Structure formats: C-alpha cells, structure tokens
Short mmCIF file of C-alpha atoms and ligand atoms in Angstrom, two decimals:
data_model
loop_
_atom_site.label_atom_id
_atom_site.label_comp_id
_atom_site.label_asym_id
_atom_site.label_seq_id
_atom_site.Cartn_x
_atom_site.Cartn_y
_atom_site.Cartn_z
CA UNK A 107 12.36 2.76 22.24
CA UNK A 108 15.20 5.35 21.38
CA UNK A 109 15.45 6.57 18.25
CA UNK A 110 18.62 8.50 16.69
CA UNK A 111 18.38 12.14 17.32
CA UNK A 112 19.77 12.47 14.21
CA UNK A 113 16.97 10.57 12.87
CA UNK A 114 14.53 12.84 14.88
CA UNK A 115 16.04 16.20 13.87
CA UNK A 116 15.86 14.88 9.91
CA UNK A 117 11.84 14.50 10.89
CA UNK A 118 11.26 18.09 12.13
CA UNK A 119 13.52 19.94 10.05
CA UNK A 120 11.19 18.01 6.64
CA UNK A 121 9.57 20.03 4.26
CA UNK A 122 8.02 16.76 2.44
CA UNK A 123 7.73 13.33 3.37
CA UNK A 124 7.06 10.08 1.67
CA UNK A 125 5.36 7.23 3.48
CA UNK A 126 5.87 3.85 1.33
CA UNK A 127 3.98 1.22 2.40
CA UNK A 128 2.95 -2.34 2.06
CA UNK A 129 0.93 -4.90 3.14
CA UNK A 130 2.77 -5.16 6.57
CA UNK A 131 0.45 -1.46 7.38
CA UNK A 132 -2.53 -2.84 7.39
CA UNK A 133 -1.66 -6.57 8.93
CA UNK A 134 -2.16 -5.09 12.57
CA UNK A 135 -5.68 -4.33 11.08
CA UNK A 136 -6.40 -8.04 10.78
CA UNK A 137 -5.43 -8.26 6.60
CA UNK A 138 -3.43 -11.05 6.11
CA UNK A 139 -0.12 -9.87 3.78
CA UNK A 140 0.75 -11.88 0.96
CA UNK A 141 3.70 -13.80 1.44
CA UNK A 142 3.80 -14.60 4.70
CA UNK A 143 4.06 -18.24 5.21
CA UNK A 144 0.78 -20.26 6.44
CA UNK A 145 -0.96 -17.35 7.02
CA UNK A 146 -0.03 -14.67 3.37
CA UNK A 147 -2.79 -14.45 1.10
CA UNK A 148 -0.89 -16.17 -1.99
CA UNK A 149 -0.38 -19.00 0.98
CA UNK A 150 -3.19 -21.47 -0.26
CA UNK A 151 -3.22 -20.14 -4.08
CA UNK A 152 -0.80 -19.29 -6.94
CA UNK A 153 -1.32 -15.42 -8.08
CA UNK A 154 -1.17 -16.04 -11.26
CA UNK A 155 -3.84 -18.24 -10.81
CA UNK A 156 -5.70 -15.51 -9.45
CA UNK A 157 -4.12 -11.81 -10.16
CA UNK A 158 -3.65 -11.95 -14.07
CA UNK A 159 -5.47 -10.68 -16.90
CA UNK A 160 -5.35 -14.31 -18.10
CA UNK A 161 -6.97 -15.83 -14.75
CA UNK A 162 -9.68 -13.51 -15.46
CA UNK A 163 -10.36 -14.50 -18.56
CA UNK A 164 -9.41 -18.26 -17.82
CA UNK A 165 -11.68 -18.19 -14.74
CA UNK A 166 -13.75 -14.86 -13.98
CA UNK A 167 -15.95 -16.80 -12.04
CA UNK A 168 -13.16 -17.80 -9.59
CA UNK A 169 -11.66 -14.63 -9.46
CA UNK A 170 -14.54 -12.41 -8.77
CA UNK A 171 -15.22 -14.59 -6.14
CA UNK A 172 -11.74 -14.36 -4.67
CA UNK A 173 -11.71 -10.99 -4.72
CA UNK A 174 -15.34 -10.85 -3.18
CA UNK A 175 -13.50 -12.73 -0.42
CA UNK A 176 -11.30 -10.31 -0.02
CA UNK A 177 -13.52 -7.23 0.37
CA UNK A 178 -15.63 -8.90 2.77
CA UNK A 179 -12.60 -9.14 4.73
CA UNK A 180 -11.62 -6.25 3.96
CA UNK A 181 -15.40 -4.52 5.58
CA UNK A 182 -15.06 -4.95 9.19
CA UNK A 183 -11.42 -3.56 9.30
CA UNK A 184 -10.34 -0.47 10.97
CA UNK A 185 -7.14 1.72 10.48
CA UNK A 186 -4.46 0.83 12.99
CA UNK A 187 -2.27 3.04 14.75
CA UNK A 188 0.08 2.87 12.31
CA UNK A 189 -1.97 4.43 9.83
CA UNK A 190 -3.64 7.13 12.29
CA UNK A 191 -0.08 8.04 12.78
CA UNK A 192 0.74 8.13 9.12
CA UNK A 193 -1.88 10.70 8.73
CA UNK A 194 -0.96 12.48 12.30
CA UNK A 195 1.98 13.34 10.42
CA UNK A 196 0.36 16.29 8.41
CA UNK A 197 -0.24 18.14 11.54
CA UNK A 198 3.21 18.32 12.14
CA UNK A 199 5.16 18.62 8.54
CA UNK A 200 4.07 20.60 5.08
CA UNK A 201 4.16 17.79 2.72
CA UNK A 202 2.78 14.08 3.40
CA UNK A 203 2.58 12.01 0.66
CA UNK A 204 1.65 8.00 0.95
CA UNK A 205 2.43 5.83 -1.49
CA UNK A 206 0.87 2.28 -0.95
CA UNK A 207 0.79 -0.59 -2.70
CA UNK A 208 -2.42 -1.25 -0.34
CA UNK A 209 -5.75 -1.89 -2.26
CA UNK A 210 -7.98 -1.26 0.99
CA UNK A 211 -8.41 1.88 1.20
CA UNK A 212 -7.13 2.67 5.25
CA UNK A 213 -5.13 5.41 4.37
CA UNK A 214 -7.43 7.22 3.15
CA UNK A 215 -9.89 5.85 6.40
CA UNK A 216 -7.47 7.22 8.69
CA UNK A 217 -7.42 10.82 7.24
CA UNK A 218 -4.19 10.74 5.08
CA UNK A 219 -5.40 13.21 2.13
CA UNK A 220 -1.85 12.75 -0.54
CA UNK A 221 -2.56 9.18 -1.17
CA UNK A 222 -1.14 7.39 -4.28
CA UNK A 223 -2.38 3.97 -4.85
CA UNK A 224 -0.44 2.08 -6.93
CA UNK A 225 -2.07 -1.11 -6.92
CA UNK A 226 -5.64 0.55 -7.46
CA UNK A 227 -7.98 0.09 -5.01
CA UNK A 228 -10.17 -2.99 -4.28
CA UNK A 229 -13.57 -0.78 -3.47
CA UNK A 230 -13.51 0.78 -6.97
CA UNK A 231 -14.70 -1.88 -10.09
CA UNK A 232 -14.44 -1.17 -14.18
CA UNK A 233 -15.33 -2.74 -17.05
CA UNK A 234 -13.10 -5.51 -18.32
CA UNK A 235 -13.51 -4.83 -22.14
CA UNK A 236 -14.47 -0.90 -22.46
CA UNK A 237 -12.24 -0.15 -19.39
CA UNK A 238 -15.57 2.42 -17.82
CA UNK A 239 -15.76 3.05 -14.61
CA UNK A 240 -18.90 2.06 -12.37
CA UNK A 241 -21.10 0.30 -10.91
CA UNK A 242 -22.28 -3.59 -12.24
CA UNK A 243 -25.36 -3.56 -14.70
CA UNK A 244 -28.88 -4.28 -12.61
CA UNK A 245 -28.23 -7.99 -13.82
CA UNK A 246 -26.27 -8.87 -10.34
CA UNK A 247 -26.91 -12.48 -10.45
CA UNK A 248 -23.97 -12.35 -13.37
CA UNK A 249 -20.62 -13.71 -11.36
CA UNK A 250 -18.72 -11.14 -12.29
CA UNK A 251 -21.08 -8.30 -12.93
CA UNK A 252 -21.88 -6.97 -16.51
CA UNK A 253 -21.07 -3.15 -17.40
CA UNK A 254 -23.98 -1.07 -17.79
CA UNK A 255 -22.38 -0.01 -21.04
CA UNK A 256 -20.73 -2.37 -23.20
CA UNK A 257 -21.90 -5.96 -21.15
CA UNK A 258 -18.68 -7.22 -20.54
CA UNK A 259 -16.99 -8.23 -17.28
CA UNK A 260 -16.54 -5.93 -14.68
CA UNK A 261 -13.31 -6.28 -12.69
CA UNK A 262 -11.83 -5.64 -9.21
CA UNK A 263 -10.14 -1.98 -9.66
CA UNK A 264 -6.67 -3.62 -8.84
CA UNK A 265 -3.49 -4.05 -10.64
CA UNK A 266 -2.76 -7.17 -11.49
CA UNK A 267 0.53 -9.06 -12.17
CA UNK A 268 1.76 -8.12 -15.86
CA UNK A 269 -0.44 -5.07 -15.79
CA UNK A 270 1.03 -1.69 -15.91
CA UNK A 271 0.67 0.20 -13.26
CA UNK A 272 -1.61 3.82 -13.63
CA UNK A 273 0.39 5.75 -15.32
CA UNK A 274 -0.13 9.18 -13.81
CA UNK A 275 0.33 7.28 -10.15
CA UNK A 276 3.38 5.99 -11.17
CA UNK A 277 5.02 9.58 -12.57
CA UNK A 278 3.81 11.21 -9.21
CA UNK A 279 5.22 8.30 -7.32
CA UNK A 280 8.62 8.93 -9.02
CA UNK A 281 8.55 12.88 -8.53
CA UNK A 282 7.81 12.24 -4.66
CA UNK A 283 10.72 9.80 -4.21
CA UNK A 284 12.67 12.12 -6.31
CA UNK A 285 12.39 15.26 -4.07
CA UNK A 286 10.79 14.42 -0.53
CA UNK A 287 13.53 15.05 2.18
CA UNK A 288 12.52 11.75 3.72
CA UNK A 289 11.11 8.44 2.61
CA UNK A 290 9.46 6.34 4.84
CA UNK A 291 9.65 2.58 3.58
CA UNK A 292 7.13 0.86 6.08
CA UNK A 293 5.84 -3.28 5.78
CA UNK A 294 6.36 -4.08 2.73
CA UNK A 295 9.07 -7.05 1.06
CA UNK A 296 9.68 -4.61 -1.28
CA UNK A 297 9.85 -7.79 -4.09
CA UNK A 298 7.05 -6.38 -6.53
CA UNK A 299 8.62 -4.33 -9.62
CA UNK A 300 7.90 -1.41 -10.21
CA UNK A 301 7.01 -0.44 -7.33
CA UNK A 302 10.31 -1.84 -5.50
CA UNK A 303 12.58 0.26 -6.99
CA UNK A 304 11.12 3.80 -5.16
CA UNK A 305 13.29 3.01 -2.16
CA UNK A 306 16.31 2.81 -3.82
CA UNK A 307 15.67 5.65 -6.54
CA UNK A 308 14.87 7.85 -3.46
CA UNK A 309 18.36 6.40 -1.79
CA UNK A 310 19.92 7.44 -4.80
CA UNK A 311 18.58 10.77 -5.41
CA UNK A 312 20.02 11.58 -1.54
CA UNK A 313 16.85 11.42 0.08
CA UNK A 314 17.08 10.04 3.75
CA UNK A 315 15.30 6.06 3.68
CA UNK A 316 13.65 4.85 6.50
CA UNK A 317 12.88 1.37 6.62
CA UNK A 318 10.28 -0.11 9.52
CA UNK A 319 9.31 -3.73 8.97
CA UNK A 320 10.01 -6.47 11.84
CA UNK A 321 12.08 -8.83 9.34
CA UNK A 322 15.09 -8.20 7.22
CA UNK A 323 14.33 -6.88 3.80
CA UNK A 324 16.42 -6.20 0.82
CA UNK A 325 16.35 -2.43 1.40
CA UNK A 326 17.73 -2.79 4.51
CA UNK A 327 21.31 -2.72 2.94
CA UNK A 328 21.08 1.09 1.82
CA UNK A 329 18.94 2.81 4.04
CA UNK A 330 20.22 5.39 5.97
CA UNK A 331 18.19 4.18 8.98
CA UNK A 332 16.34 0.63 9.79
CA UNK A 333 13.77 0.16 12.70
CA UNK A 334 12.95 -3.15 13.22
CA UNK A 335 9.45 -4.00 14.83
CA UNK A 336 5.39 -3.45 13.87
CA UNK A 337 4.80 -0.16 12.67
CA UNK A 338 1.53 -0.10 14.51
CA UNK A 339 4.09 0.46 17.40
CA UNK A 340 7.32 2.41 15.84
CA UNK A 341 5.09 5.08 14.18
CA UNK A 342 3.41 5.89 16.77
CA UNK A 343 6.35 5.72 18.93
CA UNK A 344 8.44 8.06 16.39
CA UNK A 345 5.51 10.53 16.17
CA UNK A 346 6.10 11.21 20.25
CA UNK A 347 9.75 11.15 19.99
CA UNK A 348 9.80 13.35 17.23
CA UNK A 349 7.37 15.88 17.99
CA UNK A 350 6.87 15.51 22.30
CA UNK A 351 4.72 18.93 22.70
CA UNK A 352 2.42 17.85 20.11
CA UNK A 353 -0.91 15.88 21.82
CA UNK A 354 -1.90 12.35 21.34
CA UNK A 355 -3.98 12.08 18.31
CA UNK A 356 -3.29 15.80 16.58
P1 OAD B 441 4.33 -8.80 1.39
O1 OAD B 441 3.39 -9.79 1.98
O2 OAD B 441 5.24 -9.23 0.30
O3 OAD B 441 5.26 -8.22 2.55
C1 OAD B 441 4.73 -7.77 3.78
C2 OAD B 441 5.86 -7.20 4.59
O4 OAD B 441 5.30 -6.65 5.78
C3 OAD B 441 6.92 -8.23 5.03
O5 OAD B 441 8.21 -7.70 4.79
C4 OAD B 441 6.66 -8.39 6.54
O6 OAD B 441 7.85 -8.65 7.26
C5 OAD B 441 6.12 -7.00 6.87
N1 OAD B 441 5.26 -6.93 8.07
C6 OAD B 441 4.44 -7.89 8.59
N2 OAD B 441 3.81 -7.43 9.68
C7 OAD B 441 4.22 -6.14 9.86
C8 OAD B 441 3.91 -5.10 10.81
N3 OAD B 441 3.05 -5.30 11.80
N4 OAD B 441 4.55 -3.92 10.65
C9 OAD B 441 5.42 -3.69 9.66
N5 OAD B 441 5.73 -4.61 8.73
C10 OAD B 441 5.14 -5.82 8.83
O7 OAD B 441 3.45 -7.52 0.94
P2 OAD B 441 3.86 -6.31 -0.01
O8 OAD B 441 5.30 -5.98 0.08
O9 OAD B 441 2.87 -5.22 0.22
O10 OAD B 441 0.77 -6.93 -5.57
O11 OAD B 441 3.56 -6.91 -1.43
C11 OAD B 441 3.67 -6.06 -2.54
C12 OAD B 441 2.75 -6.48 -3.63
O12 OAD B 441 2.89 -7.88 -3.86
C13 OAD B 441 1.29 -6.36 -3.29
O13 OAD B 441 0.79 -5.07 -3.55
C14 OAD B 441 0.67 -7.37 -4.19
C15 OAD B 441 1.60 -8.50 -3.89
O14 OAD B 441 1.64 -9.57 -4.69
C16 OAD B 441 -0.26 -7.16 -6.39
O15 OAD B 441 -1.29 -7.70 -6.04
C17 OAD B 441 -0.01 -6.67 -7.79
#
C-alpha cells in the first residue's frame, strides 16, 4: 500500500497523537461490532432493550445475562495487529493517547498505557444504587449480583445509552483532540454522541484527521486523509512506512 509522504512526514515529525477508535479495532479479534448487519451485536436485539438504565431496571435479569454473554466472548480474545500497532506507536512518538469507545479492554492487553475509555469497561462492575465499586456480595446465585454494601444490583461498568459519559474521561478526551498534532479516527461509525463529535472538534481545532475504516463514514468528508481497508492491516502497514528502520514489533 502507498501512503502520502505527506501523510508519513505529519507521523514522524508528531509530538502527540490521538488514536480514536471503535468497535471496527477489535472486530479482527473475533468481537462482533454493533451495527453491522446480520452479524452487529444490536443485530438480533434493540439497545434500548438492553443498554439503558431503564432495561436494567425493567429487566436486570436479562441484561446481566446479556452482558455475561458478552464477556464470555469477550475471554478467549486476543489483541490484533491493529492494536499491537496502536501501542507500537509509543516507541516511536512522545505522546500516544487512545481514546476508545471499546469496553474490552485490548488496548490496554496490547500494551497501550494513555488509554481513555469512554464507554467504561465491561471487566469492571458497580453497584446500581450506591454507585461502589467491586466485586458481587458472596450471594452469587443473585442474577445480577448484590453489592457487598448497600444490596442492590450490581451492574456491567459500561455506559449506557442516556447515561453521561465519565466526566473526567470526557474533559481529557476533549483536551487530547484539542492539542494532539494528529488524530487517528480508526473503525468506528462515528454515530454515537458524544463521543462522535472528537473527530470533527479535532478537524476544527487544525489538528490533522486520519480516518481508517473499510466503509464510508460521515467523517470521511473533512478529514485531511482517509484510508480505506481493516486496520488490522493499514496500521501495521503505516507503522513500516512511517518508521522503516524501526523492527517488527518495537
Ligand atoms: P459500529 O458497529 O457502529 O461501527 C463499527 C465500524 O467499524 C463501522 O464503520 C465498520 O465499517 C468499521 N469496521 C468494521 N471492520 C473493521 C476493520 N477490520 N477495521 C476497521 N474498521 C472496521 O461501532 P462503534 O462506532 O464503535 O455504545 O459504535 C459506537 C458506540 O455505539 C459503541 O461504543 C456502543 C454502540 O452502540 C454504547 O454501547 C453506549
């Protein structure tokens, strides 16, 4: 594949770069993405019969059980090359930061160590009611879990649809897009608010936006440069281009 020098010069000469991703990282691990047809996770179910405050209180027993689903899935993968080379990236620039919308945890698998996840993360559980942290109560036949220290529901660690997202992820997520000199926009549809609107707040603060996704997106319009195929392949792919002397792997 050959890439635009310009494009390549932009990567060496960084100081800090932002990696915004989606679930289209971690689908060459073998985790479905969400809207894809047939095959997305939302494909067989409505979210917000599932990823709402109100499902869970509708239907905890459903949801916990969807999102057990999910995790078990979620054990046997491994990070891709996309996300080995999303971390491979700190070996060769100052400043990586990821932001991901990802709730499994690969990033940080893969060695990335600036992570920002602002859908939560599915490995990490907290108490519905008193909002604790932790593990469930030694009751485990409960479906969901009880909190050790209040006895209400515990909940997936996720953000769900008409939740906020964290509030301290979200300011860092901002400052990032604000001042890294290039912001990666990898496999995502980029059609969930807030966290949509970093590509174009980046574009618009004069960062460079790269956009890597094998279909058109809506971001496509305004960034500076758009590489279409799997970013298990164009990361990887970039990384050599970019950065020749530098060995496989480092
Ligand atoms: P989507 O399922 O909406 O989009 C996945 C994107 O990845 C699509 O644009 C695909 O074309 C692209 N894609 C697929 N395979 C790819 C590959 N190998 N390499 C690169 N790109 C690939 O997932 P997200 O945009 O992540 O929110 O969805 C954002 C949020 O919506 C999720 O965090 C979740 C969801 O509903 C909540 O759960 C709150």
């Amino acid at each position: 594949m050959r890439f635009d020098p310009d494009l390549l010069d932009k990567l060496r000469g960084a100081h800090h770069i932002a990696v915004f991703t989606g679930a289209g990282v971690s689908a060459e691990s073998g985790i479905p993405t969400f809207r894809e047809a047939q095959t997305g996770l939302w494909a067989n179910f409505r979210a917000e019969d599932l990823a709402t405050p109100e499902a869970f209180r509708r239907d905890p027993f459903t949801v916990w059980k969807w999102y057990e689903w999910r995790r078990d899935l979620m054990r046997e993968v491994r990070p891709n090359p996309a996300h080995l080379a999303i971390a491979a990236l700190e070996q060769r620039v100052p400043h990586v930061t990821v932001i991901t919308q990802n709730v499994d945890g690969l990033h940080h698998s893969a060695g990335s160590t600036d992570v920002i996840e602002l859908h939560g993360n599915i490995w990490n559980n907290f108490c519905f009611h008193c909002r604790q942290p932790g593990e469930p109560a030694a009751s485990a036949s409960d479906v969901p879990p009880r909190c050790a220290h209040c006895g209400g529901m515990v909940r997936p660690g996720v953000v769900w649809f008409g939740e906020s997202l964290p509030a301290p992820a979200w300011h860092r997520a901002a400052e990032v897009s604000e001042h890294a000199d290039v912001f990666f926009c990898i496999g995502t549809s980029s059609l969930v608010e807030p966290a949509a609107s970093l590509p174009r707040y980046a574009q618009s603060c004069g960062r460079t936006v790269i956009q890597i996704n094998p279909e058109a997106t809506l971001h496509d319009g305004f960034a500076r440069h758009v590489l279409r195929g799997k970013a298990g392949h164009i990361v990887p792919e970039l990384l050599r281009a970019a950065w020749p002397e530098q060995r496989e792997g480092a």
